[in-house]
Short mmCIF file of C-alpha atoms in Angstrom, two decimals:
data_model
loop_
_atom_site.label_atom_id
_atom_site.label_comp_id
_atom_site.label_asym_id
_atom_site.label_seq_id
_atom_site.Cartn_x
_atom_site.Cartn_y
_atom_site.Cartn_z
CA UNK A 1 51.63 -53.19 -4.03
CA UNK A 2 53.84 -56.16 -3.22
CA UNK A 3 51.07 -57.70 -1.15
CA UNK A 4 48.61 -57.37 -4.06
CA UNK A 5 51.12 -59.07 -6.36
CA UNK A 6 51.52 -61.93 -3.85
CA UNK A 7 47.74 -62.34 -3.67
CA UNK A 8 47.53 -62.45 -7.45
CA UNK A 9 50.22 -65.16 -7.59
CA UNK A 10 48.35 -67.30 -5.03
CA UNK A 11 45.02 -66.82 -6.82
CA UNK A 12 46.50 -67.80 -10.19
CA UNK A 13 48.26 -70.84 -8.71
CA UNK A 14 45.00 -71.98 -7.10
CA UNK A 15 43.11 -71.65 -10.36
CA UNK A 16 45.70 -73.46 -12.44
CA UNK A 17 46.14 -76.33 -10.00
CA UNK A 18 42.40 -76.84 -9.55
CA UNK A 19 41.98 -76.89 -13.31
CA UNK A 20 44.69 -79.52 -13.78
CA UNK A 21 44.45 -81.60 -10.59
CA UNK A 22 40.70 -81.73 -9.89
CA UNK A 23 38.56 -80.82 -12.88
CA UNK A 24 39.60 -83.65 -15.25
CA UNK A 25 38.57 -86.39 -12.79
CA UNK A 26 35.51 -84.68 -11.28
CA UNK A 27 34.05 -82.40 -13.94
CA UNK A 28 30.69 -84.22 -13.70
CA UNK A 29 30.53 -83.39 -9.97
CA UNK A 30 30.90 -79.64 -10.51
CA UNK A 31 28.50 -77.05 -11.90
CA UNK A 32 30.02 -75.38 -14.97
CA UNK A 33 28.86 -72.00 -13.62
CA UNK A 34 31.05 -72.46 -10.55
CA UNK A 35 34.05 -73.39 -12.70
CA UNK A 36 33.49 -70.28 -14.79
CA UNK A 37 33.22 -68.07 -11.72
CA UNK A 38 36.38 -69.57 -10.27
CA UNK A 39 38.29 -68.28 -13.30
CA UNK A 40 36.72 -64.82 -13.22
CA UNK A 41 36.07 -63.85 -9.60
CA UNK A 42 39.33 -63.03 -7.79
CA UNK A 43 37.64 -62.18 -4.49
CA UNK A 44 35.90 -65.57 -4.38
CA UNK A 45 39.18 -67.44 -4.77
CA UNK A 46 40.85 -65.11 -2.30
CA UNK A 47 38.18 -65.83 0.32
CA UNK A 48 38.95 -69.55 0.09
CA UNK A 49 42.66 -68.79 0.48
CA UNK A 50 42.13 -66.50 3.47
CA UNK A 51 39.96 -69.10 5.21
CA UNK A 52 42.72 -71.67 4.72
CA UNK A 53 45.57 -69.34 5.78
CA UNK A 54 46.90 -69.13 2.21
CA UNK A 55 47.68 -72.85 2.06
CA UNK A 56 46.97 -73.71 -1.58
CA UNK A 57 46.74 -77.45 -0.88
CA UNK A 58 44.08 -76.93 1.81
CA UNK A 59 42.31 -74.35 -0.34
CA UNK A 60 42.00 -76.81 -3.22
CA UNK A 61 40.43 -79.42 -0.94
CA UNK A 62 37.97 -76.82 0.33
CA UNK A 63 36.99 -75.69 -3.18
CA UNK A 64 36.49 -79.31 -4.23
CA UNK A 65 34.18 -80.01 -1.27
CA UNK A 66 32.32 -76.74 -1.76
CA UNK A 67 31.77 -77.29 -5.48
CA UNK A 68 30.47 -80.83 -4.98
CA UNK A 69 28.02 -79.54 -2.36
CA UNK A 70 26.86 -76.75 -4.65
CA UNK A 71 26.16 -79.27 -7.41
CA UNK A 72 24.34 -81.67 -5.06
CA UNK A 73 22.09 -78.93 -3.68
CA UNK A 74 21.65 -77.24 -7.08
CA UNK A 75 22.53 -73.97 -5.40
CA UNK A 76 22.50 -71.96 -8.62
CA UNK A 77 18.91 -72.97 -9.31
CA UNK A 78 17.47 -72.52 -5.83
CA UNK A 79 14.57 -70.09 -6.00
CA UNK A 80 11.65 -69.20 -3.82
CA UNK A 81 9.32 -71.23 -6.06
CA UNK A 82 11.62 -74.29 -6.05
CA UNK A 83 11.19 -74.80 -2.30
CA UNK A 84 8.04 -75.90 -0.43
CA UNK A 85 5.93 -72.97 0.70
CA UNK A 86 5.62 -74.33 4.24
CA UNK A 87 9.37 -73.92 4.79
CA UNK A 88 9.03 -70.16 4.48
CA UNK A 89 5.79 -70.06 6.46
CA UNK A 90 7.38 -71.69 9.53
CA UNK A 91 9.76 -68.73 9.87
CA UNK A 92 12.58 -70.61 11.56
CA UNK A 93 15.23 -69.14 9.22
CA UNK A 94 15.45 -65.66 7.73
CA UNK A 95 17.64 -62.60 7.26
CA UNK A 96 16.81 -59.41 9.13
CA UNK A 97 18.62 -56.47 10.69
CA UNK A 98 22.29 -55.77 11.40
CA UNK A 99 24.72 -56.16 14.27
CA UNK A 100 26.81 -53.30 15.67
CA UNK A 101 29.52 -53.87 13.08
CA UNK A 102 27.04 -53.52 10.24
CA UNK A 103 26.86 -57.24 9.44
CA UNK A 104 23.56 -58.72 8.33
CA UNK A 105 21.92 -61.08 10.86
CA UNK A 106 20.88 -64.61 9.89
CA UNK A 107 18.28 -65.73 12.43
CA UNK A 108 17.63 -69.32 13.45
CA UNK A 109 14.56 -69.48 15.72
CA UNK A 110 15.31 -72.87 17.24
CA UNK A 111 11.93 -73.24 18.97
CA UNK A 112 10.25 -73.31 15.54
CA UNK A 113 12.46 -76.14 14.31
CA UNK A 114 11.48 -79.77 14.72
CA UNK A 115 13.87 -82.61 13.98
CA UNK A 116 12.45 -84.69 11.14
CA UNK A 117 14.57 -86.92 8.91
CA UNK A 118 11.95 -86.79 6.11
CA UNK A 119 12.20 -83.01 5.71
CA UNK A 120 15.85 -82.52 6.68
CA UNK A 121 17.16 -82.23 3.12
CA UNK A 122 14.58 -79.57 2.21
CA UNK A 123 15.45 -77.60 5.35
CA UNK A 124 19.11 -77.73 4.46
CA UNK A 125 18.26 -76.44 1.00
CA UNK A 126 16.46 -73.53 2.66
CA UNK A 127 19.70 -72.61 4.46
CA UNK A 128 21.52 -72.77 1.14
CA UNK A 129 18.82 -70.61 -0.47
CA UNK A 130 19.21 -67.82 2.09
CA UNK A 131 23.02 -67.91 2.12
CA UNK A 132 23.32 -67.93 -1.67
CA UNK A 133 20.74 -65.16 -1.98
CA UNK A 134 22.74 -63.07 0.46
CA UNK A 135 26.12 -63.90 -1.11
CA UNK A 136 24.98 -62.79 -4.56
CA UNK A 137 23.77 -59.47 -3.22
CA UNK A 138 26.47 -58.55 -0.75
CA UNK A 139 29.57 -59.99 -2.48
CA UNK A 140 31.57 -61.19 0.51
CA UNK A 141 30.18 -59.07 3.34
CA UNK A 142 30.24 -61.27 6.50
CA UNK A 143 27.11 -62.50 8.27
CA UNK A 144 26.30 -62.81 11.96
CA UNK A 145 24.35 -65.96 12.86
CA UNK A 146 21.99 -65.80 15.83
CA UNK A 147 20.74 -69.03 17.38
CA UNK A 148 17.70 -67.84 19.32
CA UNK A 149 17.22 -70.64 21.83
CA UNK A 150 14.60 -68.96 24.01
CA UNK A 151 11.80 -71.37 24.97
CA UNK A 152 13.51 -74.33 23.31
CA UNK A 153 13.50 -77.92 24.52
CA UNK A 154 15.12 -81.20 23.60
CA UNK A 155 12.54 -81.76 20.82
CA UNK A 156 13.90 -78.68 19.05
CA UNK A 157 17.55 -79.63 19.40
CA UNK A 158 18.96 -80.98 16.14
CA UNK A 159 22.74 -81.28 16.26
CA UNK A 160 22.94 -82.55 12.69
CA UNK A 161 21.18 -79.40 11.44
CA UNK A 162 23.34 -77.13 13.61
CA UNK A 163 26.46 -78.86 12.33
CA UNK A 164 25.25 -78.35 8.76
CA UNK A 165 24.77 -74.59 9.30
CA UNK A 166 28.26 -74.29 10.77
CA UNK A 167 29.64 -76.36 7.90
CA UNK A 168 28.12 -73.95 5.40
CA UNK A 169 30.32 -71.18 6.76
CA UNK A 170 33.31 -73.38 7.46
CA UNK A 171 33.50 -74.90 3.97
CA UNK A 172 30.88 -73.68 1.51
CA UNK A 173 30.86 -69.91 2.18
CA UNK A 174 34.44 -69.10 3.22
CA UNK A 175 35.16 -65.89 5.08
CA UNK A 176 31.44 -65.10 5.37
CA UNK A 177 31.12 -65.69 9.11
CA UNK A 178 31.40 -62.71 11.43
CA UNK A 179 30.24 -64.43 14.63
CA UNK A 180 27.76 -66.96 16.01
CA UNK A 181 25.61 -65.56 18.81
CA UNK A 182 23.81 -68.17 20.95
CA UNK A 183 21.01 -66.59 22.95
CA UNK A 184 19.89 -68.20 26.22
CA UNK A 185 21.44 -71.63 25.83
CA UNK A 186 19.50 -74.00 28.15
CA UNK A 187 21.76 -75.59 30.74
CA UNK A 188 20.61 -79.03 29.65
CA UNK A 189 22.21 -78.39 26.25
CA UNK A 190 25.60 -77.21 27.52
CA UNK A 191 27.18 -80.59 26.84
CA UNK A 192 25.76 -80.64 23.32
CA UNK A 193 27.24 -77.26 22.48
CA UNK A 194 30.68 -78.37 23.54
CA UNK A 195 30.48 -80.40 20.34
CA UNK A 196 29.69 -77.22 18.42
CA UNK A 197 32.97 -75.69 19.59
CA UNK A 198 34.85 -78.75 18.39
CA UNK A 199 33.17 -78.48 14.96
CA UNK A 200 34.27 -74.87 14.63
CA UNK A 201 37.88 -75.82 15.28
CA UNK A 202 40.52 -73.91 17.27
CA UNK A 203 40.81 -71.07 14.74
CA UNK A 204 37.08 -70.35 14.61
CA UNK A 205 36.05 -70.99 18.20
CA UNK A 206 36.48 -67.26 18.89
CA UNK A 207 33.48 -66.64 16.64
CA UNK A 208 31.17 -68.24 19.22
CA UNK A 209 29.41 -65.86 21.64
CA UNK A 210 27.06 -67.24 24.32
CA UNK A 211 24.81 -64.46 25.61
CA UNK A 212 21.63 -63.69 27.51
CA UNK A 213 19.32 -60.71 27.79
CA UNK A 214 21.85 -58.78 29.86
CA UNK A 215 24.79 -58.84 27.47
CA UNK A 216 23.49 -59.45 23.95
CA UNK A 217 23.58 -55.71 23.26
CA UNK A 218 27.37 -55.91 23.28
CA UNK A 219 26.94 -57.30 19.76
CA UNK A 220 23.51 -56.19 18.53
CA UNK A 221 21.84 -52.87 19.35
CA UNK A 222 18.30 -52.75 20.75
CA UNK A 223 16.80 -51.48 17.49
CA UNK A 224 17.46 -54.87 15.86
CA UNK A 225 16.57 -57.05 18.84
CA UNK A 226 13.04 -58.37 19.51
CA UNK A 227 11.41 -57.50 22.87
CA UNK A 228 12.11 -60.93 24.41
CA UNK A 229 15.82 -60.16 23.98
CA UNK A 230 15.45 -56.75 25.59
CA UNK A 231 15.22 -54.90 22.29
CA UNK A 232 12.79 -52.51 20.60
CA UNK A 233 12.46 -54.10 17.16
CA UNK A 234 8.78 -54.54 16.30
CA UNK A 235 9.54 -56.67 13.23
CA UNK A 236 7.40 -59.80 12.99
CA UNK A 237 8.21 -62.43 10.40
CA UNK A 238 5.42 -63.52 8.12
CA UNK A 239 5.18 -65.08 4.68
CA UNK A 240 4.37 -64.17 1.96
CA UNK A 241 6.04 -62.00 0.82
CA UNK A 242 9.67 -63.00 1.22
CA UNK A 243 11.61 -60.80 3.63
CA UNK A 244 13.53 -58.44 1.35
CA UNK A 245 16.32 -56.89 3.38
CA UNK A 246 14.00 -54.50 5.24
CA UNK A 247 14.23 -51.74 2.62
CA UNK A 248 11.52 -49.08 2.87
CA UNK A 249 10.64 -45.92 1.01
CA UNK A 250 12.29 -42.81 2.52
CA UNK A 251 9.97 -40.29 4.19
CA UNK A 252 10.77 -37.66 1.58
CA UNK A 253 9.71 -38.82 -1.88
CA UNK A 254 10.28 -36.14 -4.53
CA UNK A 255 9.42 -33.07 -2.49
CA UNK A 256 11.92 -30.57 -1.11
CA UNK A 257 14.48 -31.80 1.38
CA UNK A 258 13.69 -30.05 4.63
CA UNK A 259 16.63 -31.00 6.81
CA UNK A 260 17.79 -28.64 9.52
CA UNK A 261 21.11 -28.35 7.73
CA UNK A 262 19.44 -26.70 4.73
CA UNK A 263 17.16 -24.49 6.79
CA UNK A 264 20.15 -23.02 8.57
CA UNK A 265 22.04 -22.35 5.34
CA UNK A 266 19.13 -20.86 3.35
CA UNK A 267 20.11 -17.25 4.07
CA UNK A 268 23.70 -17.94 3.06
CA UNK A 269 22.58 -19.51 -0.21
CA UNK A 270 20.32 -16.55 -0.99
CA UNK A 271 23.20 -14.16 -0.31
CA UNK A 272 25.49 -16.11 -2.64
CA UNK A 273 22.90 -15.95 -5.40
CA UNK A 274 22.68 -12.16 -5.00
CA UNK A 275 26.44 -11.82 -5.05
CA UNK A 276 26.65 -13.98 -8.20
CA UNK A 277 23.79 -12.91 -10.51
CA UNK A 278 25.62 -14.39 -13.50
CA UNK A 279 26.09 -17.80 -11.88
CA UNK A 280 25.65 -20.73 -14.25
CA UNK A 281 24.70 -23.28 -11.58
CA UNK A 282 22.04 -25.82 -12.45
CA UNK A 283 18.57 -25.27 -10.95
CA UNK A 284 18.52 -28.47 -8.88
CA UNK A 285 19.82 -32.05 -8.62
CA UNK A 286 16.41 -33.60 -9.14
CA UNK A 287 16.06 -32.04 -12.57
CA UNK A 288 19.68 -32.18 -13.67
CA UNK A 289 19.90 -34.21 -16.87
CA UNK A 290 23.14 -33.79 -18.75
CA UNK A 291 23.85 -35.32 -22.15
CA UNK A 292 26.96 -37.50 -22.01
CA UNK A 293 28.46 -35.87 -25.10
CA UNK A 294 28.03 -32.47 -23.48
CA UNK A 295 29.83 -33.75 -20.40
CA UNK A 296 32.80 -34.77 -22.50
CA UNK A 297 32.95 -31.51 -24.44
CA UNK A 298 32.55 -29.36 -21.33
CA UNK A 299 34.46 -31.07 -18.51
CA UNK A 300 34.47 -27.94 -16.39
CA UNK A 301 30.71 -28.20 -15.96
CA UNK A 302 31.06 -31.40 -13.95
CA UNK A 303 32.26 -29.28 -11.03
CA UNK A 304 29.07 -27.27 -10.90
CA UNK A 305 26.90 -28.46 -8.09
CA UNK A 306 23.50 -27.22 -7.01
CA UNK A 307 23.41 -25.28 -3.76
CA UNK A 308 21.64 -28.19 -2.11
CA UNK A 309 24.42 -30.55 -3.17
CA UNK A 310 27.46 -28.35 -2.56
CA UNK A 311 28.41 -30.12 0.67
CA UNK A 312 27.53 -33.62 -0.56
CA UNK A 313 30.47 -35.98 -0.74
CA UNK A 314 31.36 -36.67 -4.36
CA UNK A 315 31.46 -40.23 -5.64
CA UNK A 316 34.76 -41.78 -6.75
CA UNK A 317 33.82 -45.32 -7.80
CA UNK A 318 31.23 -46.66 -10.22
CA UNK A 319 29.10 -49.80 -10.40
CA UNK A 320 28.39 -50.61 -14.04
CA UNK A 321 24.97 -52.22 -14.29
CA UNK A 322 23.06 -53.24 -17.41
CA UNK A 323 20.68 -50.29 -17.13
CA UNK A 324 22.43 -47.77 -14.94
CA UNK A 325 25.94 -46.89 -13.93
CA UNK A 326 25.81 -46.02 -10.24
CA UNK A 327 28.40 -43.96 -8.41
CA UNK A 328 29.60 -44.61 -5.74
CA UNK A 329 29.83 -48.33 -6.31
CA UNK A 330 29.53 -49.65 -2.75
CA UNK A 331 29.51 -47.10 0.09
CA UNK A 332 28.04 -43.74 1.00
CA UNK A 333 30.44 -41.85 3.28
CA UNK A 334 28.86 -39.85 6.09
CA UNK A 335 30.54 -38.17 9.01
CA UNK A 336 29.84 -38.82 12.67
CA UNK A 337 28.05 -36.17 14.72
CA UNK A 338 31.47 -34.67 15.44
CA UNK A 339 32.65 -34.45 11.82
CA UNK A 340 29.31 -33.19 10.55
CA UNK A 341 29.20 -34.61 6.98
CA UNK A 342 25.43 -34.94 6.51
CA UNK A 343 24.96 -35.36 2.76
CA UNK A 344 26.07 -37.74 0.06
CA UNK A 345 25.69 -37.70 -3.68
CA UNK A 346 24.59 -40.65 -5.82
CA UNK A 347 25.01 -40.27 -9.57
CA UNK A 348 22.92 -42.41 -11.93
CA UNK A 349 23.80 -42.65 -15.62
CA UNK A 350 21.37 -44.27 -18.06
CA UNK A 351 23.34 -46.46 -20.47
CA UNK A 352 20.31 -47.77 -22.39
CA UNK A 353 18.36 -46.41 -25.36
CA UNK A 354 15.14 -46.11 -23.36
CA UNK A 355 13.98 -44.21 -20.31
CA UNK A 356 14.85 -46.03 -17.07
CA UNK A 357 12.57 -45.72 -14.03
CA UNK A 358 14.26 -45.91 -10.65
CA UNK A 359 13.42 -45.71 -6.98
CA UNK A 360 15.54 -45.62 -3.84
CA UNK A 361 14.71 -47.47 -0.64
CA UNK A 362 16.50 -47.59 2.70
CA UNK A 363 16.57 -49.62 5.89
CA UNK A 364 16.32 -46.40 7.95
CA UNK A 365 13.53 -44.31 6.39
CA UNK A 366 13.13 -42.06 9.43
CA UNK A 367 16.76 -40.90 9.28
CA UNK A 368 17.25 -40.00 5.64
CA UNK A 369 15.78 -37.70 3.02
CA UNK A 370 16.34 -38.73 -0.59
CA UNK A 371 15.70 -36.43 -3.54
CA UNK A 372 14.53 -37.71 -5.90
CA UNK A 373 13.62 -41.13 -4.52
CA UNK A 374 11.19 -42.17 -7.27
CA UNK A 375 11.74 -40.82 -10.76
CA UNK A 376 13.17 -41.63 -14.19
CA UNK A 377 16.36 -41.05 -16.13
CA UNK A 378 16.35 -40.31 -19.85
CA UNK A 379 18.60 -42.22 -22.31
CA UNK A 380 22.22 -41.09 -22.25
CA UNK A 381 21.80 -38.71 -19.34
CA UNK A 382 23.07 -38.48 -15.79
CA UNK A 383 21.03 -37.58 -12.74
CA UNK A 384 22.09 -36.60 -9.22
CA UNK A 385 20.40 -37.99 -6.10
CA UNK A 386 21.01 -36.21 -2.81
CA UNK A 387 20.93 -38.38 0.31
CA UNK A 388 20.59 -36.15 3.37
CA UNK A 389 20.56 -37.00 7.06
CA UNK A 390 17.48 -35.56 8.74
CA UNK A 391 17.86 -33.23 11.70
CA UNK A 392 20.19 -34.51 14.37
CA UNK A 393 20.27 -38.09 13.08
CA UNK A 394 23.62 -39.81 12.55
CA UNK A 395 24.47 -42.44 9.97
CA UNK A 396 25.37 -45.95 11.16
CA UNK A 397 27.07 -48.97 9.65
CA UNK A 398 23.76 -50.85 9.76
CA UNK A 399 22.08 -48.47 7.30
CA UNK A 400 21.60 -49.66 3.73
CA UNK A 401 20.21 -48.24 0.50
CA UNK A 402 18.63 -50.16 -2.37
CA UNK A 403 18.44 -48.70 -5.88
CA UNK A 404 15.87 -50.41 -8.09
CA UNK A 405 15.75 -49.70 -11.84
CA UNK A 406 13.73 -50.98 -14.78
CA UNK A 407 13.66 -50.06 -18.46
CA UNK A 408 10.44 -48.43 -19.69
CA UNK A 409 8.81 -48.83 -23.09
CA UNK A 410 9.16 -45.99 -25.56
CA UNK A 411 6.41 -43.44 -25.18
CA UNK A 412 5.65 -44.39 -21.57
CA UNK A 413 4.69 -41.53 -19.30
CA UNK A 414 6.98 -40.57 -16.43
CA UNK A 415 4.52 -38.75 -14.19
CA UNK A 416 3.81 -39.82 -10.63
CA UNK A 417 0.77 -41.93 -11.52
CA UNK A 418 2.44 -43.51 -14.56
CA UNK A 419 5.50 -44.50 -12.51
CA UNK A 420 3.34 -45.95 -9.73
CA UNK A 421 1.47 -48.09 -12.26
CA UNK A 422 4.72 -49.08 -13.97
CA UNK A 423 6.18 -50.46 -10.73
CA UNK A 424 3.02 -52.45 -10.08
CA UNK A 425 3.24 -54.17 -13.46
CA UNK A 426 6.95 -54.58 -14.17
CA UNK A 427 8.10 -58.24 -13.80
CA UNK A 428 10.54 -58.89 -10.97
CA UNK A 429 13.12 -60.40 -13.31
CA UNK A 430 13.23 -57.14 -15.28
CA UNK A 431 14.29 -55.09 -12.26
CA UNK A 432 17.95 -54.26 -11.70
CA UNK A 433 18.91 -53.92 -8.03
CA UNK A 434 22.02 -52.49 -6.45
CA UNK A 435 22.77 -52.04 -2.76
CA UNK A 436 24.87 -49.41 -1.05
CA UNK A 437 26.29 -49.54 2.47
CA UNK A 438 26.91 -46.58 4.78
CA UNK A 439 30.40 -45.79 5.98
CA UNK A 440 30.85 -43.47 8.96
CA UNK A 441 33.98 -41.33 8.91
CA UNK A 442 35.02 -40.84 12.53
CA UNK A 443 37.65 -38.16 11.96
CA UNK A 444 37.89 -35.42 9.37
CA UNK A 445 40.77 -35.27 6.93
CA UNK A 446 42.69 -32.02 6.33
CA UNK A 447 41.31 -31.84 2.78
CA UNK A 448 37.69 -32.01 3.92
CA UNK A 449 36.22 -28.61 3.09
CA UNK A 450 32.83 -28.84 4.71
CA UNK A 451 34.22 -28.50 8.24
CA UNK A 452 36.83 -25.85 7.44
CA UNK A 453 34.25 -23.70 5.69
CA UNK A 454 32.10 -23.61 8.82
CA UNK A 455 34.96 -21.92 10.64
CA UNK A 456 34.69 -18.99 8.23
CA UNK A 457 31.25 -18.09 9.53
CA UNK A 458 32.67 -17.03 12.91
CA UNK A 459 32.51 -13.21 13.30
CA UNK A 460 35.88 -11.48 13.27
CA UNK A 461 36.26 -9.09 16.19
CA UNK A 462 39.96 -8.27 16.00
CA UNK A 463 42.72 -7.85 13.42
CA UNK A 464 44.00 -11.26 14.46
CA UNK A 465 40.58 -12.77 13.70
CA UNK A 466 40.55 -11.12 10.27
CA UNK A 467 44.06 -12.36 9.56
CA UNK A 468 43.02 -15.88 10.57
CA UNK A 469 40.00 -15.76 8.27
CA UNK A 470 42.08 -14.56 5.32
CA UNK A 471 44.53 -17.40 5.96
CA UNK A 472 41.68 -19.90 6.08
CA UNK A 473 40.22 -18.59 2.84
CA UNK A 474 43.57 -18.91 1.09
CA UNK A 475 44.09 -22.40 2.48
CA UNK A 476 40.68 -23.57 1.32
CA UNK A 477 41.21 -22.09 -2.16
CA UNK A 478 44.51 -23.97 -2.38
CA UNK A 479 42.68 -27.16 -1.41
CA UNK A 480 40.11 -26.45 -4.12
CA UNK A 481 42.83 -25.96 -6.71
CA UNK A 482 44.86 -28.90 -5.42
CA UNK A 483 41.90 -31.21 -5.95
CA UNK A 484 41.32 -29.68 -9.42
CA UNK A 485 38.06 -28.13 -8.36
CA UNK A 486 37.18 -24.77 -9.84
CA UNK A 487 37.03 -21.92 -7.34
CA UNK A 488 33.93 -19.80 -7.86
CA UNK A 489 34.27 -16.02 -8.10
CA UNK A 490 32.59 -15.88 -4.70
CA UNK A 491 35.71 -17.30 -3.05
CA UNK A 492 37.90 -14.50 -4.47
CA UNK A 493 35.23 -11.92 -3.70
CA UNK A 494 35.24 -13.01 -0.07
CA UNK A 495 39.03 -12.90 0.15
CA UNK A 496 39.11 -9.41 -1.35
CA UNK A 497 36.39 -8.24 1.00
CA UNK A 498 38.04 -9.60 4.13
CA UNK A 499 41.43 -8.26 3.02
CA UNK A 500 39.96 -4.80 2.50
CA UNK A 501 38.31 -4.88 5.94
CA UNK A 502 41.58 -6.01 7.45
CA UNK A 503 43.50 -3.10 5.90
CA UNK A 504 40.89 -0.60 7.07
CA UNK A 505 41.19 -1.89 10.60
#
């Protein structure tokens, strides 16, 4: 708490001093949108402070330089259409894939770059375009820069351009740099890259990694490396369209989720249904549409989860968009193969007066099943989406999900064909997008029920086994009650049954 208070004091001091010491004399050199963001976005100011080791004086100088650059390059107004088409067609710069830490990769294919003073400014604007596009979407998540220098020669070497790219991270996008990976640096350019180290400075020189085909996989796995780097990624850059974060439609659209996890538990689910004929559980997450007023009047119903979603990790945070509120706000938490958490729950709430169409895309379509992945949400209702790992697949930090949403006209159909046509016609600027990262939980917490419950399926052969199972049942029920979750009658039925068996033994 004390640390948060200290950060708040530094952020406020930075804002106030910049407003009084810099803005009056240089207001014409700043974009008003940057000044407004400086007053509203704590994390942005904090990133400047972190990059300057909490020195407010140095931070102010950095903000001043950054803001002047943003105004000069018109960063706020950089769009795909504002840049020459040939810049994108060359394919020297683009975003694609993730490193082993889950950081997006910014590729610079040096062999496709030619030093040319006449086009240098436009090329620098292209760098700004990609970095700003990423920054707006990922909100501070660091990038890994890869200089692919395979098959490059002196004609491709442009130290001014390299220095500019480094400067973007050193000054203009603080705390956004994860590492710089230089692949197959030609020996003739060794002297030149000693200058690069000096530009990074002593604090940042550790970010620089010089690699070849034998050791690049220390930082980037084969699935995101092209074949000439020893990888298996078949991605080939082409334009148009613009590379859009590699999101694809999951294999399972709106059909049943057929993961091995569900197949194994089908008999158990059927047995529970027989034991609880009066159960009030909803028929399924894909069709669950609950009126918000009903949710408020019947809070106990929020704990009812469909049998397919019972092990899904519940969301705790919410992103409040113009069309949908999305929970969780940033991360889906999966377990490793050891911890076994294979499902996550995404809750969408329509906050508009019209039906909202949505679809879910992912960077790893072979690994996940999403139900529903392409549907609609009625006004004032909430809808559950189950994200399930397929078979023996494991989640990774590189995996991402994209939720796209757009408001439909009144009276529009919501069938499969109508939705397909709607997405073909809806203007891009009418589509709300929100991205979710994957977080892998390496170790289970004591309050995690999904693992403890599995232990209850072990047959009891002795009185000691029965006693252990009764103890586990009681423990789990206490955890349910401790987290304010309602225990179903099935839990007490099981306890009574096992207790009776124990006494008979």
